[in-house]
Structures are given as C-alpha cells and as structure tokens.
mmCIF file with all atom_site columns, C-alpha atoms in Angstrom:
data_model
loop_
_atom_site.group_PDB
_atom_site.id
_atom_site.type_symbol
_atom_site.label_atom_id
_atom_site.label_alt_id
_atom_site.label_comp_id
_atom_site.label_asym_id
_atom_site.label_entity_id
_atom_site.label_seq_id
_atom_site.pdbx_PDB_ins_code
_atom_site.Cartn_x
_atom_site.Cartn_y
_atom_site.Cartn_z
_atom_site.occupancy
_atom_site.B_iso_or_equiv
_atom_site.pdbx_formal_charge
_atom_site.auth_seq_id
_atom_site.auth_comp_id
_atom_site.auth_asym_id
_atom_site.auth_atom_id
_atom_site.pdbx_PDB_model_num
ATOM 1  C CA . MET A 1 1  ? -29.876 162.219 168.668 1.00 47.00 ? 1  MET A CA 1
ATOM 2  C CA . HIS A 1 2  ? -27.519 165.060 167.820 1.00 54.00 ? 2  HIS A CA 1
ATOM 3  C CA . LEU A 1 3  ? -26.657 165.463 164.144 1.00 53.00 ? 3  LEU A CA 1
ATOM 4  C CA . PRO A 1 4  ? -23.630 167.544 163.135 1.00 58.00 ? 4  PRO A CA 1
ATOM 5  C CA . ASP A 1 5  ? -24.447 170.881 161.575 1.00 56.00 ? 5  ASP A CA 1
ATOM 6  C CA . PRO A 1 6  ? -21.198 172.196 160.052 1.00 56.00 ? 6  PRO A CA 1
ATOM 7  C CA . CYS A 1 7  ? -22.750 175.402 158.670 1.00 57.00 ? 7  CYS A CA 1
ATOM 8  C CA . GLY A 1 8  ? -24.965 176.171 161.656 1.00 57.00 ? 8  GLY A CA 1
ATOM 9  C CA . PHE A 1 9  ? -24.356 178.720 164.344 1.00 55.00 ? 9  PHE A CA 1
ATOM 10 C CA . PHE A 1 10 ? -25.032 176.546 167.379 1.00 55.00 ? 10 PHE A CA 1
ATOM 11 C CA . PRO A 1 11 ? -22.360 176.770 170.053 1.00 55.00 ? 11 PRO A CA 1
ATOM 12 C CA . GLU A 1 12 ? -20.187 173.733 170.449 1.00 54.00 ? 12 GLU A CA 1
ATOM 13 C CA . SER A 1 13 ? -16.900 174.149 172.250 1.00 53.00 ? 13 SER A CA 1
ATOM 14 C CA . ARG A 1 14 ? -15.045 170.978 171.330 1.00 60.00 ? 14 ARG A CA 1
ATOM 15 C CA . GLY A 1 15 ? -13.447 169.424 168.300 1.00 64.00 ? 15 GLY A CA 1
ATOM 16 C CA . ILE A 1 16 ? -13.313 170.689 164.763 1.00 68.00 ? 16 ILE A CA 1
ATOM 17 C CA . MET A 1 17 ? -16.985 171.667 164.532 1.00 68.00 ? 17 MET A CA 1
ATOM 18 C CA . PRO A 1 18 ? -16.512 175.328 165.602 1.00 71.00 ? 18 PRO A CA 1
ATOM 19 C CA . VAL A 1 19 ? -13.788 175.702 162.983 1.00 70.00 ? 19 VAL A CA 1
ATOM 20 C CA . LEU A 1 20 ? -15.997 174.133 160.317 1.00 72.00 ? 20 LEU A CA 1
ATOM 21 C CA . ARG A 1 21 ? -18.877 176.404 161.278 1.00 76.00 ? 21 ARG A CA 1
ATOM 22 C CA . LEU A 1 22 ? -16.659 179.466 161.042 1.00 76.00 ? 22 LEU A CA 1
ATOM 23 C CA . PHE A 1 23 ? -15.307 178.315 157.678 1.00 77.00 ? 23 PHE A CA 1
ATOM 24 C CA . CYS A 1 24 ? -18.825 177.739 156.311 1.00 79.00 ? 24 CYS A CA 1
ATOM 25 C CA . ALA A 1 25 ? -19.956 181.138 157.580 1.00 80.00 ? 25 ALA A CA 1
ATOM 26 C CA . LEU A 1 26 ? -16.966 182.835 155.965 1.00 81.00 ? 26 LEU A CA 1
ATOM 27 C CA . LYS A 1 27 ? -17.631 181.054 152.668 1.00 84.00 ? 27 LYS A CA 1
ATOM 28 C CA . GLU A 1 28 ? -21.233 182.314 152.711 1.00 84.00 ? 28 GLU A CA 1
ATOM 29 C CA . VAL A 1 29 ? -20.054 185.855 153.460 1.00 83.00 ? 29 VAL A CA 1
ATOM 30 C CA . GLU A 1 30 ? -17.563 185.577 150.604 1.00 85.00 ? 30 GLU A CA 1
ATOM 31 C CA . LYS A 1 31 ? -20.298 184.448 148.206 1.00 86.00 ? 31 LYS A CA 1
ATOM 32 C CA . MET A 1 32 ? -22.599 187.282 149.273 1.00 87.00 ? 32 MET A CA 1
ATOM 33 C CA . THR A 1 33 ? -19.771 189.816 148.943 1.00 88.00 ? 33 THR A CA 1
ATOM 34 C CA . LEU A 1 34 ? -18.901 188.617 145.452 1.00 88.00 ? 34 LEU A CA 1
ATOM 35 C CA . ASN A 1 35 ? -22.570 188.768 144.456 1.00 88.00 ? 35 ASN A CA 1
ATOM 36 C CA . LEU A 1 36 ? -22.849 192.340 145.749 1.00 89.00 ? 36 LEU A CA 1
ATOM 37 C CA . ILE A 1 37 ? -19.693 193.360 143.888 1.00 88.00 ? 37 ILE A CA 1
ATOM 38 C CA . PHE A 1 38 ? -21.002 191.801 140.674 1.00 89.00 ? 38 PHE A CA 1
ATOM 39 C CA . ILE A 1 39 ? -24.378 193.539 141.025 1.00 90.00 ? 39 ILE A CA 1
ATOM 40 C CA . THR A 1 40 ? -22.738 196.884 141.808 1.00 89.00 ? 40 THR A CA 1
ATOM 41 C CA . VAL A 1 41 ? -20.376 196.671 138.835 1.00 87.00 ? 41 VAL A CA 1
ATOM 42 C CA . THR A 1 42 ? -23.222 195.644 136.529 1.00 89.00 ? 42 THR A CA 1
ATOM 43 C CA . ILE A 1 43 ? -25.411 198.554 137.663 1.00 89.00 ? 43 ILE A CA 1
ATOM 44 C CA . LYS A 1 44 ? -22.538 201.019 137.235 1.00 87.00 ? 44 LYS A CA 1
ATOM 45 C CA . ARG A 1 45 ? -21.812 199.660 133.760 1.00 86.00 ? 45 ARG A CA 1
ATOM 46 C CA . LEU A 1 46 ? -25.466 199.995 132.734 1.00 86.00 ? 46 LEU A CA 1
ATOM 47 C CA . LYS A 1 47 ? -25.642 203.504 134.180 1.00 87.00 ? 47 LYS A CA 1
ATOM 48 C CA . LYS A 1 48 ? -22.443 204.482 132.383 1.00 85.00 ? 48 LYS A CA 1
ATOM 49 C CA . THR A 1 49 ? -23.799 203.042 129.143 1.00 88.00 ? 49 THR A CA 1
ATOM 50 C CA . ALA A 1 50 ? -27.013 205.058 129.485 1.00 87.00 ? 50 ALA A CA 1
ATOM 51 C CA . GLU A 1 51 ? -25.057 208.234 130.257 1.00 88.00 ? 51 GLU A CA 1
ATOM 52 C CA . GLN A 1 52 ? -22.755 207.615 127.288 1.00 90.00 ? 52 GLN A CA 1
ATOM 53 C CA . ARG A 1 53 ? -25.771 207.091 125.033 1.00 88.00 ? 53 ARG A CA 1
ATOM 54 C CA . GLN A 1 54 ? -27.256 210.409 126.218 1.00 92.00 ? 54 GLN A CA 1
ATOM 55 C CA . ARG A 1 55 ? -23.962 212.199 125.544 1.00 92.00 ? 55 ARG A CA 1
ATOM 56 C CA . ASP A 1 56 ? -23.744 210.639 122.085 1.00 90.00 ? 56 ASP A CA 1
ATOM 57 C CA . GLU A 1 57 ? -27.304 211.735 121.279 1.00 92.00 ? 57 GLU A CA 1
ATOM 58 C CA . GLU A 1 58 ? -26.500 215.273 122.432 1.00 94.00 ? 58 GLU A CA 1
ATOM 59 C CA . VAL A 1 59 ? -23.353 215.369 120.281 1.00 92.00 ? 59 VAL A CA 1
ATOM 60 C CA . PHE A 1 60 ? -25.255 214.109 117.225 1.00 93.00 ? 60 PHE A CA 1
ATOM 61 C CA . ARG A 1 61 ? -28.002 216.689 117.817 1.00 94.00 ? 61 ARG A CA 1
ATOM 62 C CA . LEU A 1 62 ? -25.444 219.510 118.067 1.00 94.00 ? 62 LEU A CA 1
ATOM 63 C CA . TYR A 1 63 ? -23.667 218.229 114.955 1.00 93.00 ? 63 TYR A CA 1
ATOM 64 C CA . ASP A 1 64 ? -26.953 218.226 113.015 1.00 93.00 ? 64 ASP A CA 1
ATOM 65 C CA . GLU A 1 65 ? -27.719 221.777 114.197 1.00 94.00 ? 65 GLU A CA 1
ATOM 66 C CA . MET A 1 66 ? -24.270 222.984 113.118 1.00 93.00 ? 66 MET A CA 1
ATOM 67 C CA . ASN A 1 67 ? -24.692 221.374 109.690 1.00 92.00 ? 67 ASN A CA 1
ATOM 68 C CA . ALA A 1 68 ? -28.108 223.001 109.271 1.00 92.00 ? 68 ALA A CA 1
ATOM 69 C CA . LYS A 1 69 ? -26.673 226.430 110.180 1.00 91.00 ? 69 LYS A CA 1
ATOM 70 C CA . ARG A 1 70 ? -23.734 225.937 107.803 1.00 90.00 ? 70 ARG A CA 1
ATOM 71 C CA . GLU A 1 71 ? -26.042 224.915 104.956 1.00 90.00 ? 71 GLU A CA 1
ATOM 72 C CA . ALA A 1 72 ? -28.322 227.902 105.615 1.00 88.00 ? 72 ALA A CA 1
ATOM 73 C CA . PHE A 1 73 ? -25.310 230.229 105.607 1.00 88.00 ? 73 PHE A CA 1
ATOM 74 C CA . GLN A 1 74 ? -23.994 228.761 102.343 1.00 85.00 ? 74 GLN A CA 1
ATOM 75 C CA . VAL A 1 75 ? -27.402 229.077 100.670 1.00 84.00 ? 75 VAL A CA 1
ATOM 76 C CA . ARG A 1 76 ? -27.685 232.755 101.684 1.00 83.00 ? 76 ARG A CA 1
ATOM 77 C CA . HIS A 1 77 ? -24.139 233.785 100.733 1.00 79.00 ? 77 HIS A CA 1
ATOM 78 C CA . PHE A 1 78 ? -23.333 231.732 97.660  1.00 70.00 ? 78 PHE A CA 1
#
C-alpha cells in the first residue's frame, strides 16, 4: 500500500504531489535560512556587545589615569 508523503523526496511524476513536495522542501529551507539568520545576528550582537564593553573599560581606565595625573600635578604645583 502506497501512502502519500507530501514532504518526501521520492519521485512521482503525476498529480499535485510533486508540487506539494517542492513546497514542503522550500518551507524547510526557508525555516533553516531564518534560523541561520537569527543565529548569525545574535552572535554578531553578542560580539559587538563584548567589544563595546572592552572599549568602555579602556575609556574608563584612561579617564582614571588622566584624573590621577591631574591630581598629582595639582598637588605638586598648588
């Protein structure tokens, strides 16, 4: 007994079944593509966040160094 398999990839040359198979395959490809896009965007966002955090830490460190130098200068000259 042959059961219809609308999402399979078995060749059948008559009726609507080949069209349904193609449609199901395209829907799966679309889902996989959207998942890959989501994962890629998420990874880029996390990477950008980590890079931004590193830049912020560097700026705060430089700011603290400048304040320490300014305070040392003021103590020596005033």
